[in-house]
CSV table of C-alpha atoms and ligand atoms in Angstrom, one decimal:
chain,number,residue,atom,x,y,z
A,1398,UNK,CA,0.0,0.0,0.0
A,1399,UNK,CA,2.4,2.8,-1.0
A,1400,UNK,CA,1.1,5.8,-2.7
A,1401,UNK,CA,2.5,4.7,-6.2
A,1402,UNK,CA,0.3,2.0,-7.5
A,1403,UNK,CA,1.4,1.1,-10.9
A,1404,UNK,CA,-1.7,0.0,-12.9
A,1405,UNK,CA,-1.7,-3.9,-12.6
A,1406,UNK,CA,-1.8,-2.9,-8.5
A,1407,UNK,CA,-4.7,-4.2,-7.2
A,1408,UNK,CA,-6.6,-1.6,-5.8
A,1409,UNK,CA,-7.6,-1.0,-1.7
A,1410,UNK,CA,-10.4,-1.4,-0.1
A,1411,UNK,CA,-10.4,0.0,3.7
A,1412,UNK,CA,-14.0,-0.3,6.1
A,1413,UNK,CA,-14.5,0.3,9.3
A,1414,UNK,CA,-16.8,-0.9,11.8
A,1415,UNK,CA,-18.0,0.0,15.3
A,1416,UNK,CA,-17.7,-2.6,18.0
A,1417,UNK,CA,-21.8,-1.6,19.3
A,1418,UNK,CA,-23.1,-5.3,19.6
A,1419,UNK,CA,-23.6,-8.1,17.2
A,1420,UNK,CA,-24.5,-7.4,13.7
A,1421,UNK,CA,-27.7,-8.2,12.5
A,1422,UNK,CA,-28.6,-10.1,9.5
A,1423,UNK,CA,-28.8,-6.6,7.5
A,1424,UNK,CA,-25.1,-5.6,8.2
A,1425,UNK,CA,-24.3,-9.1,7.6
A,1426,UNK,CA,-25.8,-9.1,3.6
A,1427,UNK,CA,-25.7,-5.2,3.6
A,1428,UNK,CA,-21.6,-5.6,4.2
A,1429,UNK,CA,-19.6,-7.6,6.2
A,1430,UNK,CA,-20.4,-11.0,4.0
A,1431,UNK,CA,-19.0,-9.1,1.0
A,1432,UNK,CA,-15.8,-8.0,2.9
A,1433,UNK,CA,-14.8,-11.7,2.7
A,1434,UNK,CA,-15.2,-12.1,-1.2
A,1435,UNK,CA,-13.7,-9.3,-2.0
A,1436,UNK,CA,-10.4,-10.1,-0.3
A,1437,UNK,CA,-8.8,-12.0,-3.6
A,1438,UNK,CA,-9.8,-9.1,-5.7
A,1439,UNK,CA,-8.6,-6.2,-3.9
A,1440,UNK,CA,-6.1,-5.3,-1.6
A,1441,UNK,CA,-8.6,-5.2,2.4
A,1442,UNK,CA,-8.1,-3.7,5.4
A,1443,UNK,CA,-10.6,-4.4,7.3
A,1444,UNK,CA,-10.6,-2.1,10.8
A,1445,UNK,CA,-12.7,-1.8,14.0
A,1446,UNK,CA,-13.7,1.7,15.1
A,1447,UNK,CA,-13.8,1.6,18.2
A,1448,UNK,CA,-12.4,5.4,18.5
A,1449,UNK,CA,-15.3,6.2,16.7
A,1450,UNK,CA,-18.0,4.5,19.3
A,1451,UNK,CA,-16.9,6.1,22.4
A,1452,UNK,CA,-18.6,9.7,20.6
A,1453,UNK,CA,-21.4,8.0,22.5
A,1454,UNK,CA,-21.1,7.2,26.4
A,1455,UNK,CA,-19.5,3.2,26.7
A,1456,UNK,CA,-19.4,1.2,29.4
A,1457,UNK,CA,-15.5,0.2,29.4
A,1458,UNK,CA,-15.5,-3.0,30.4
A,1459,UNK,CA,-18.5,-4.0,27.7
A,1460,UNK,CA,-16.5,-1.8,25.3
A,1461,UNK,CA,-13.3,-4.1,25.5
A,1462,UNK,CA,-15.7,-7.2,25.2
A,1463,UNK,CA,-17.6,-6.2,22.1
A,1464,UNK,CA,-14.3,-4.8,20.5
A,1465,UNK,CA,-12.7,-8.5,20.5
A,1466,UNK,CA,-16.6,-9.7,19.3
A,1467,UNK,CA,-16.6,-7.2,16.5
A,1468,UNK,CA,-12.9,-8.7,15.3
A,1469,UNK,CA,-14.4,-12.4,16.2
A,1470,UNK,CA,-17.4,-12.0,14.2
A,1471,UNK,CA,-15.5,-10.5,11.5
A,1472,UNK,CA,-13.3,-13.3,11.3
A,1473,UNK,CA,-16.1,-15.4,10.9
A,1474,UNK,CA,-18.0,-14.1,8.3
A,1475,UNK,CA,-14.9,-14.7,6.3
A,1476,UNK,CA,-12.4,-11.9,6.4
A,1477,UNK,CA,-9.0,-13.9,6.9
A,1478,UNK,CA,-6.3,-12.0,8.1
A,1479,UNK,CA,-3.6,-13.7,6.1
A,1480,UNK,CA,-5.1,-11.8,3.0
A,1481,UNK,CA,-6.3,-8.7,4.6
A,1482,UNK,CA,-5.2,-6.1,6.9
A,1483,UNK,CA,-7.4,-6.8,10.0
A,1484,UNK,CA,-7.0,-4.1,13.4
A,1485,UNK,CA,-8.1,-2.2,16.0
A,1486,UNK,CA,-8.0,1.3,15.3
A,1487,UNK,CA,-7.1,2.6,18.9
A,1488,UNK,CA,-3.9,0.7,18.6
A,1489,UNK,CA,-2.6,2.1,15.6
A,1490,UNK,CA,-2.0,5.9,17.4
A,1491,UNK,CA,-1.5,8.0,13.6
A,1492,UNK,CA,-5.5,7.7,13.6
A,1493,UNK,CA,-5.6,10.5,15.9
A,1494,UNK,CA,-2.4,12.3,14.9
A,1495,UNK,CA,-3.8,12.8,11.5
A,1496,UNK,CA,-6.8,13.4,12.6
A,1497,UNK,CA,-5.7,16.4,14.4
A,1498,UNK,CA,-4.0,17.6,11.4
A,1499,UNK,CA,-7.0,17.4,8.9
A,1500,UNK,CA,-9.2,18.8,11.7
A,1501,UNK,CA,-6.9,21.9,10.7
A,1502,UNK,CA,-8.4,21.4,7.3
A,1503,UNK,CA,-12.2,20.8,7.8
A,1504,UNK,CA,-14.4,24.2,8.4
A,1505,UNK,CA,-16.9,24.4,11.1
A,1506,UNK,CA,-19.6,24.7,8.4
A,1507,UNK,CA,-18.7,21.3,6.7
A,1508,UNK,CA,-19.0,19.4,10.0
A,1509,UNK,CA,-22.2,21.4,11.1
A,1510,UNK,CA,-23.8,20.1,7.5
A,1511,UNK,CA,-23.5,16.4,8.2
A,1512,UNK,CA,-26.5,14.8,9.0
A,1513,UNK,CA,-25.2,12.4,11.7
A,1514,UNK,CA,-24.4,15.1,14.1
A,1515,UNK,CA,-27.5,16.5,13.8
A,1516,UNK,CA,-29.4,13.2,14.6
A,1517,UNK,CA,-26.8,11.8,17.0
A,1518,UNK,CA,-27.0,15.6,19.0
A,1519,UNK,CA,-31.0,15.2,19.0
A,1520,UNK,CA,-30.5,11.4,20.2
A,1521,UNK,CA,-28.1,12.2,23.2
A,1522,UNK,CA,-28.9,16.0,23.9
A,1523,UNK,CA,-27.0,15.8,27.1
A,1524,UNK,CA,-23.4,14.7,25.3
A,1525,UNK,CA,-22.9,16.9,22.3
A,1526,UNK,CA,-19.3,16.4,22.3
A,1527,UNK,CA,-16.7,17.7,20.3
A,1528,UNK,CA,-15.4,14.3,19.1
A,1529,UNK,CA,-19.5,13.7,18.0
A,1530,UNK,CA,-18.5,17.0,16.3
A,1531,UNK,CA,-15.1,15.8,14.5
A,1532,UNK,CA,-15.6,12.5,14.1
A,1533,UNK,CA,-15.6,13.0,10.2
A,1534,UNK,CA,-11.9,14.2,10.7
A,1535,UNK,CA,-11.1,11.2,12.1
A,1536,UNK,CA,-13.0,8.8,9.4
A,1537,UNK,CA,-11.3,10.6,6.7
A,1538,UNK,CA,-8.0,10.1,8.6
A,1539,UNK,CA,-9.0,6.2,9.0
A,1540,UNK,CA,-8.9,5.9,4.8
A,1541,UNK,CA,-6.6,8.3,3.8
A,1542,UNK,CA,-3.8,7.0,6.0
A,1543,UNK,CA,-3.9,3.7,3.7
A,1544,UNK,CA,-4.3,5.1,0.5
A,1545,UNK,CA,-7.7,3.7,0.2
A,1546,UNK,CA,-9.1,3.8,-3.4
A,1547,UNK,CA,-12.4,2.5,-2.6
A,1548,UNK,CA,-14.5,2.3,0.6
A,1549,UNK,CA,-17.7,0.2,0.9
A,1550,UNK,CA,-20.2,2.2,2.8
A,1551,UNK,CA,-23.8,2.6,3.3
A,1552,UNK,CA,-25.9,5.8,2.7
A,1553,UNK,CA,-25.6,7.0,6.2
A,1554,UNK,CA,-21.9,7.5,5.6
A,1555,UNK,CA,-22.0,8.8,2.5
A,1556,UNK,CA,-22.1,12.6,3.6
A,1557,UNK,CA,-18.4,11.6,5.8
A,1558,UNK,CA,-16.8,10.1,2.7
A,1559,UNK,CA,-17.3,12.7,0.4
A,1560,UNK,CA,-16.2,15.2,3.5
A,1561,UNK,CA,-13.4,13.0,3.2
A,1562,UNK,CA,-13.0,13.4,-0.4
A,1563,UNK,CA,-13.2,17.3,0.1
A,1564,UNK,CA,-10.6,17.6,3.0
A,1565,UNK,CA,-7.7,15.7,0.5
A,1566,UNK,CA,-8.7,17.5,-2.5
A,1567,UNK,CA,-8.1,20.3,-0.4
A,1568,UNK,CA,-4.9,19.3,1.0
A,1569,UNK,CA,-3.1,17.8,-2.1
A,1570,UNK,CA,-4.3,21.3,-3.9
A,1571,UNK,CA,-2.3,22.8,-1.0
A,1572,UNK,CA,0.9,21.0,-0.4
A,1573,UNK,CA,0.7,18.5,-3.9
A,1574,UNK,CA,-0.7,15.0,-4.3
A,1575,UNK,CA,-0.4,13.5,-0.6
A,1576,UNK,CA,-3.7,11.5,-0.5
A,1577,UNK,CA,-5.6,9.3,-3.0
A,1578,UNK,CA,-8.9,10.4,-3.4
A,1579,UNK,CA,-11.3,7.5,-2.7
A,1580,UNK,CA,-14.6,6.8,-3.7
A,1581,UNK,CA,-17.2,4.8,-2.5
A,1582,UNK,CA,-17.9,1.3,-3.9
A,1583,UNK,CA,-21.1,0.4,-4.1
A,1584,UNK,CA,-21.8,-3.8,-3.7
A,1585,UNK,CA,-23.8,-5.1,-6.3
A,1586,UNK,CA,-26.7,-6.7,-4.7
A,1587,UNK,CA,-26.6,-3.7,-2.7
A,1588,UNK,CA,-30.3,-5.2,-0.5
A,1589,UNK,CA,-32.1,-3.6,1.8
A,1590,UNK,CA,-33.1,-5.8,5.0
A,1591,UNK,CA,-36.1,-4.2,6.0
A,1592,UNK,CA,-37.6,-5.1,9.8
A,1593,UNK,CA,-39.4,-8.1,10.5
A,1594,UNK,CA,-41.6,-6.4,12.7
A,1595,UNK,CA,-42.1,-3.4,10.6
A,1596,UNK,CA,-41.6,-3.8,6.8
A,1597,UNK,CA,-41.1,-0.6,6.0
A,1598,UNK,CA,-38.3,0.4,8.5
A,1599,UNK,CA,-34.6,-0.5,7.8
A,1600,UNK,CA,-33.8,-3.7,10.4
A,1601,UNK,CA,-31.6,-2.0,13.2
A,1602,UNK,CA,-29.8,-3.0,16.6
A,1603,UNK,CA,-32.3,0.0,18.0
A,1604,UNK,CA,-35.4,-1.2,17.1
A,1605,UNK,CA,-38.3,-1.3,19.6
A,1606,UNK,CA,-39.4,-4.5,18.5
A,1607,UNK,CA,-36.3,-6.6,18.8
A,1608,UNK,CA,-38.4,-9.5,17.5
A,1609,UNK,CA,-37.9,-7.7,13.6
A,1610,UNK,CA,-34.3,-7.8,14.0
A,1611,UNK,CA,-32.0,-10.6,13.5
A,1612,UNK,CA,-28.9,-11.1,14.7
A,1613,UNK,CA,-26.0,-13.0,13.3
A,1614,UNK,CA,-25.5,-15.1,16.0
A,1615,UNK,CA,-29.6,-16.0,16.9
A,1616,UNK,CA,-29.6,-19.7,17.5
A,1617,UNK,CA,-31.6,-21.9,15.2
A,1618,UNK,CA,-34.7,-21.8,17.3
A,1619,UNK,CA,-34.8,-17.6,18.2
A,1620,UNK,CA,-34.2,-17.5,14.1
A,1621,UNK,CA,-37.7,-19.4,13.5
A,1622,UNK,CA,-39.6,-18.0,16.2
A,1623,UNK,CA,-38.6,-15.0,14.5
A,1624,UNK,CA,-39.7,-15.4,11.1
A,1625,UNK,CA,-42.5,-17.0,12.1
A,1626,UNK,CA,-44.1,-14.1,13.7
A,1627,UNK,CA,-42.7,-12.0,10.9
A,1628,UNK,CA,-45.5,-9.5,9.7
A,1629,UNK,CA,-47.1,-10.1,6.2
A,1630,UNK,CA,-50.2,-9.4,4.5
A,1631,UNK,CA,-53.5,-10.7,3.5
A,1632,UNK,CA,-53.0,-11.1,-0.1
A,1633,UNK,CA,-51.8,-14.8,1.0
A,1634,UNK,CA,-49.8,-15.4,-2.3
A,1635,UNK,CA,-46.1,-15.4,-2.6
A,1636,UNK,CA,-45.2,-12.9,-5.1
A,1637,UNK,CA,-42.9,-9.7,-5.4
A,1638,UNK,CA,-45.1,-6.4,-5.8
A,1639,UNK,CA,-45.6,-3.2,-4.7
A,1640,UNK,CA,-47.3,-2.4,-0.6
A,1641,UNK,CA,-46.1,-6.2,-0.1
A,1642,UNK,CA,-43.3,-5.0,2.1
A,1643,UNK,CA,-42.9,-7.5,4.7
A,1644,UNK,CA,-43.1,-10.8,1.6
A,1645,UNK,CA,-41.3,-8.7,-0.9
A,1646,UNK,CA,-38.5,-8.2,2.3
A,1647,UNK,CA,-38.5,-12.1,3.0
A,1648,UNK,CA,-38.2,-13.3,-0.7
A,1649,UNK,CA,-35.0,-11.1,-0.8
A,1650,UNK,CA,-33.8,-12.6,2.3
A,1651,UNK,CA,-34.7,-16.3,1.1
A,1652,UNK,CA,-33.4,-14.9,-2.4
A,1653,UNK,CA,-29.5,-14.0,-1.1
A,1654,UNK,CA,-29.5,-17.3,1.4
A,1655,UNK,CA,-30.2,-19.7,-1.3
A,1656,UNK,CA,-29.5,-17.8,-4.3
A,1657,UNK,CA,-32.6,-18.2,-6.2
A,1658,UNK,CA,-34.3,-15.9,-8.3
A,1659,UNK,CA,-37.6,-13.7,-7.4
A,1660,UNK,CA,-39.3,-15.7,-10.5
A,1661,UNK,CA,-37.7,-19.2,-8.5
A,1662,UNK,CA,-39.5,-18.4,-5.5
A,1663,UNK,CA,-42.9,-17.4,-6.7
A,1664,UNK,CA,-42.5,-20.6,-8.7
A,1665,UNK,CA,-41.6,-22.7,-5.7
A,1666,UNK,CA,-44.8,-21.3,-3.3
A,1667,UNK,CA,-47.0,-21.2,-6.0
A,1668,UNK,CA,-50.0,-22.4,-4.2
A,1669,UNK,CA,-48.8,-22.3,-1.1
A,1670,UNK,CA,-49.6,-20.4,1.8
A,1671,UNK,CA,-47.1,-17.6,3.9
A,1672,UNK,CA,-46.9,-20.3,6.7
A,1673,UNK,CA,-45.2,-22.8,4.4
A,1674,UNK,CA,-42.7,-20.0,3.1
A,1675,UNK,CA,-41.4,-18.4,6.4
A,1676,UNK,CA,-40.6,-21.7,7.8
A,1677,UNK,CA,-38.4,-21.9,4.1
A,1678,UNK,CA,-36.9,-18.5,4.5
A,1679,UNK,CA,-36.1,-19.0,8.8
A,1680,UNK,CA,-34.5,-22.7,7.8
A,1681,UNK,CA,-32.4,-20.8,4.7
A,1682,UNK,CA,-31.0,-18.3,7.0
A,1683,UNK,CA,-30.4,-20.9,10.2
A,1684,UNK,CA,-28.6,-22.5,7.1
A,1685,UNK,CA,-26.3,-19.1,6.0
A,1686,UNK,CA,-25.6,-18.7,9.3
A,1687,UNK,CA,-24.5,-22.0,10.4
A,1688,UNK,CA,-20.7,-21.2,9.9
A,1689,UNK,CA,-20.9,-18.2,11.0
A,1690,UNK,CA,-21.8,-19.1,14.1
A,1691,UNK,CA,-19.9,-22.1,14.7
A,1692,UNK,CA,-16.5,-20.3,13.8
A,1693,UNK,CA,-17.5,-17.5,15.5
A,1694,UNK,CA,-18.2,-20.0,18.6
A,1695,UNK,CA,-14.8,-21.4,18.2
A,1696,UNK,CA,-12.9,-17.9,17.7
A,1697,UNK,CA,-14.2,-16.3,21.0
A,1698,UNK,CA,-13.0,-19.1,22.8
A,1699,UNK,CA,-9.6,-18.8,21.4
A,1700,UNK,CA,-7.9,-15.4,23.3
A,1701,UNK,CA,-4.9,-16.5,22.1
A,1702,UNK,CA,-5.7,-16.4,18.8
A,1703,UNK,CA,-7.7,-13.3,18.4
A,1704,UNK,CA,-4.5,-11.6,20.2
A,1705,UNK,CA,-2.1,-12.9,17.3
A,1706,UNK,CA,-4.5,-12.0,15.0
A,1707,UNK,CA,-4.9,-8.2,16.6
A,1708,UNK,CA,-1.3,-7.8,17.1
A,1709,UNK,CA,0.5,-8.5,14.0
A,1710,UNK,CA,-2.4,-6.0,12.6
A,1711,UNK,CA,-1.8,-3.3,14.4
A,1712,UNK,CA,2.1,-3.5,13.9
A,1713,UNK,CA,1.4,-3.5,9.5
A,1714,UNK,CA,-1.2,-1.0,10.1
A,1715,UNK,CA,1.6,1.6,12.1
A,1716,UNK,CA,4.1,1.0,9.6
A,1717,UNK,CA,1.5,1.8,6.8
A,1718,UNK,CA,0.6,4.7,8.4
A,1719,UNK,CA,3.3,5.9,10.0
A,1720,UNK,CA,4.7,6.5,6.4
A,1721,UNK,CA,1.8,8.8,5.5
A,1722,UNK,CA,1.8,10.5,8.6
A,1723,UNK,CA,5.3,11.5,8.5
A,1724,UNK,CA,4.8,12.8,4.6
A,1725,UNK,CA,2.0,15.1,6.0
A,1726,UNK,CA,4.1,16.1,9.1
A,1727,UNK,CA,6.6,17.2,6.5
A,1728,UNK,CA,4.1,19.4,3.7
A,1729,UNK,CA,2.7,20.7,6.7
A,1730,UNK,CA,6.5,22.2,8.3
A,1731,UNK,CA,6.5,20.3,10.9
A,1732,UNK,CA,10.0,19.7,12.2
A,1733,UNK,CA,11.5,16.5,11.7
B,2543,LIG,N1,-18.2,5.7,10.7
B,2543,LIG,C1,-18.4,4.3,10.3
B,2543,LIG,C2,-19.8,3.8,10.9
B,2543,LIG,O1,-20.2,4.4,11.9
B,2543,LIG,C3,-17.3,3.4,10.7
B,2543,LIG,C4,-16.0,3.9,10.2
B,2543,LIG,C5,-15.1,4.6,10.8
B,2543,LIG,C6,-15.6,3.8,8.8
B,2543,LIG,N2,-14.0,4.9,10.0
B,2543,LIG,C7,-14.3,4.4,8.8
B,2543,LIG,C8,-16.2,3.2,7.7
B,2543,LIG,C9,-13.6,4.4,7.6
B,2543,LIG,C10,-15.5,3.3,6.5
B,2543,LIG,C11,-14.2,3.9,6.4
B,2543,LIG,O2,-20.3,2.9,10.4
């Protein structure tokens, strides 16, 4: 990962993720399953966030736990360490020492613009902190330390990426080209997992109605009781259409876990009623998520590992970064 990539390079990918619980079945087909496949195709680094999650008030002790879950669970939906970079960003310290330096670069306004902070600030009125405030600074750090050329992300962190974007453009037109410019890259079967509960609401961790999300790691029998109660309609036929939320939202579930076509599935329930097909889409994800839970089980219980595998991370990751970091220091005067 140097900053001259001669064409036949492959190109880097960099995500992050926050270490806030397990991941639910929509981050799991929304993301982190295609962060595995893309490992042969592009140069990953793969990175948990957990800088980024304490912009909200963490208990520190449930912090640590869910950052070494976040890097288990990562692991075991397939990212493999020997082909990717895989760390923690708190342990690579040129995070924050960029960050303070593109801080420099980023106005007020831009950071008063982004939509986050104005949600976040109306979620936890009574911690409107400055790092809630910055924390784009620090994201664009997090990818332009590594030269990132692409960065999968979803629409909520679209607005940071392009602040990214904006602060390098800004930079390299100051001091000459220092940063790649990244863009964001946009999965092909870029689904939706919609609620269980409530079709028509993106499935999130912070749902009310914990029974319309699903977690990664929901044993077999919390997976069925789940889609069986999952909300429908009273057209009673299995077919993909318009105000069918809840069916058209479980025939693209049942679609990615057994990679059959819309026109497959309304073939296969033809006749049959929605009881017969949720018990099909529950046992197709219990089946998608078998390994993933079973390596998973087995990682957690190997500290050892997971330490290895955390370590030898964070030592590429400073040396990576470390080189960037010291270019800046230099286009920037600071004394060497
Ligand atoms: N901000 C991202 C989120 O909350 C996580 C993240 C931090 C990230 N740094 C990143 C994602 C860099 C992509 C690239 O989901």
């Amino acid at each position: 990962m140097t900053e001259n990539q001669s064409p036949d390079k492959k190109k880097i990918i960099l995500s992050g993720i926050q270490p806030t619980g397990v991941f639910t079945l929509g981050n799991y087909i929304g993301a982190v399953r295609n962060w595995g496949k893309l490992q042969d195709d592009y140069q990953c680094a793969y990175f948990i966030a957990n800088a980024h999650a304490i912009t909200v008030r963490q208990d520190a002790t449930k912090l640590r736990q869910q950052t070494l879950q976040a890097l288990a669970l990562l692991l075991a939906c397939g990212v493999d360490p020997q082909k990717s970079l895989v760390f923690i960003q708190s342990h690579v310290p040129a995070h924050f020492e960029l960050s303070w330096v593109l801080s420099c670069f980023t106005q007020f306004g831009e950071l008063s613009r982004m939509t986050q902070f104005k949600d976040k600030s109306a979620k936890n009125a009574d911690n409107i902190n400055a790092g809630l405030f910055t924390y784009p600074a620090l994201m664009a750090a997090d990818i332009l330390l590594y030269h990132a050329d692409l960065v999968p992300v979803g629409v909520d962190q679209k607005q940071h990426l392009e602040l990214a974007r904006n602060v390098a453009s800004r930079f390299n037109g100051l001091y000459g080209d220092t940063f790649t410019i990244p863009d964001a890259y946009i999965p092909q079967v870029g689904a939706k997992i919609m609620s269980l509960s409530e079709p028509t609401k993106k499935m999130s961790k912070s749902d009310e109605n914990q029974n319309g999300c699903i977690y990664i790691l929901d044993d077999p029998d919390t997976l069925m009781r789940k889609f069986k109660r999952a909300v429908t309609d009273s057209d009673a036929c299995v077919r993909y259409a318009d105000g069918k939320d809840g069916i058209n939202n479980l025939m693209t579930i049942y679609s990615i876990a057994t990679g059959r076509t819309l026109e497959q599935i309304e073939a296969e329930f033809s006749g049959k009623g929605y009881g017969d097909f949720k018990l099909a889409v529950g046992e197709s994800v219990v089946e998608m998520l078998r390994e993933v839970r079973e390596s998973y089980t087995r990682l957690i219980a190997d500290k050892a590992y997971l330490e290895d595998v955390y370590k030898s991370g964070a030592e590429k990751a400073r040396t990576i970064s470390a080189r960037t970091l010291s270019k800046v220091y230099r286009k920037v005067g600071f004394l060497q």
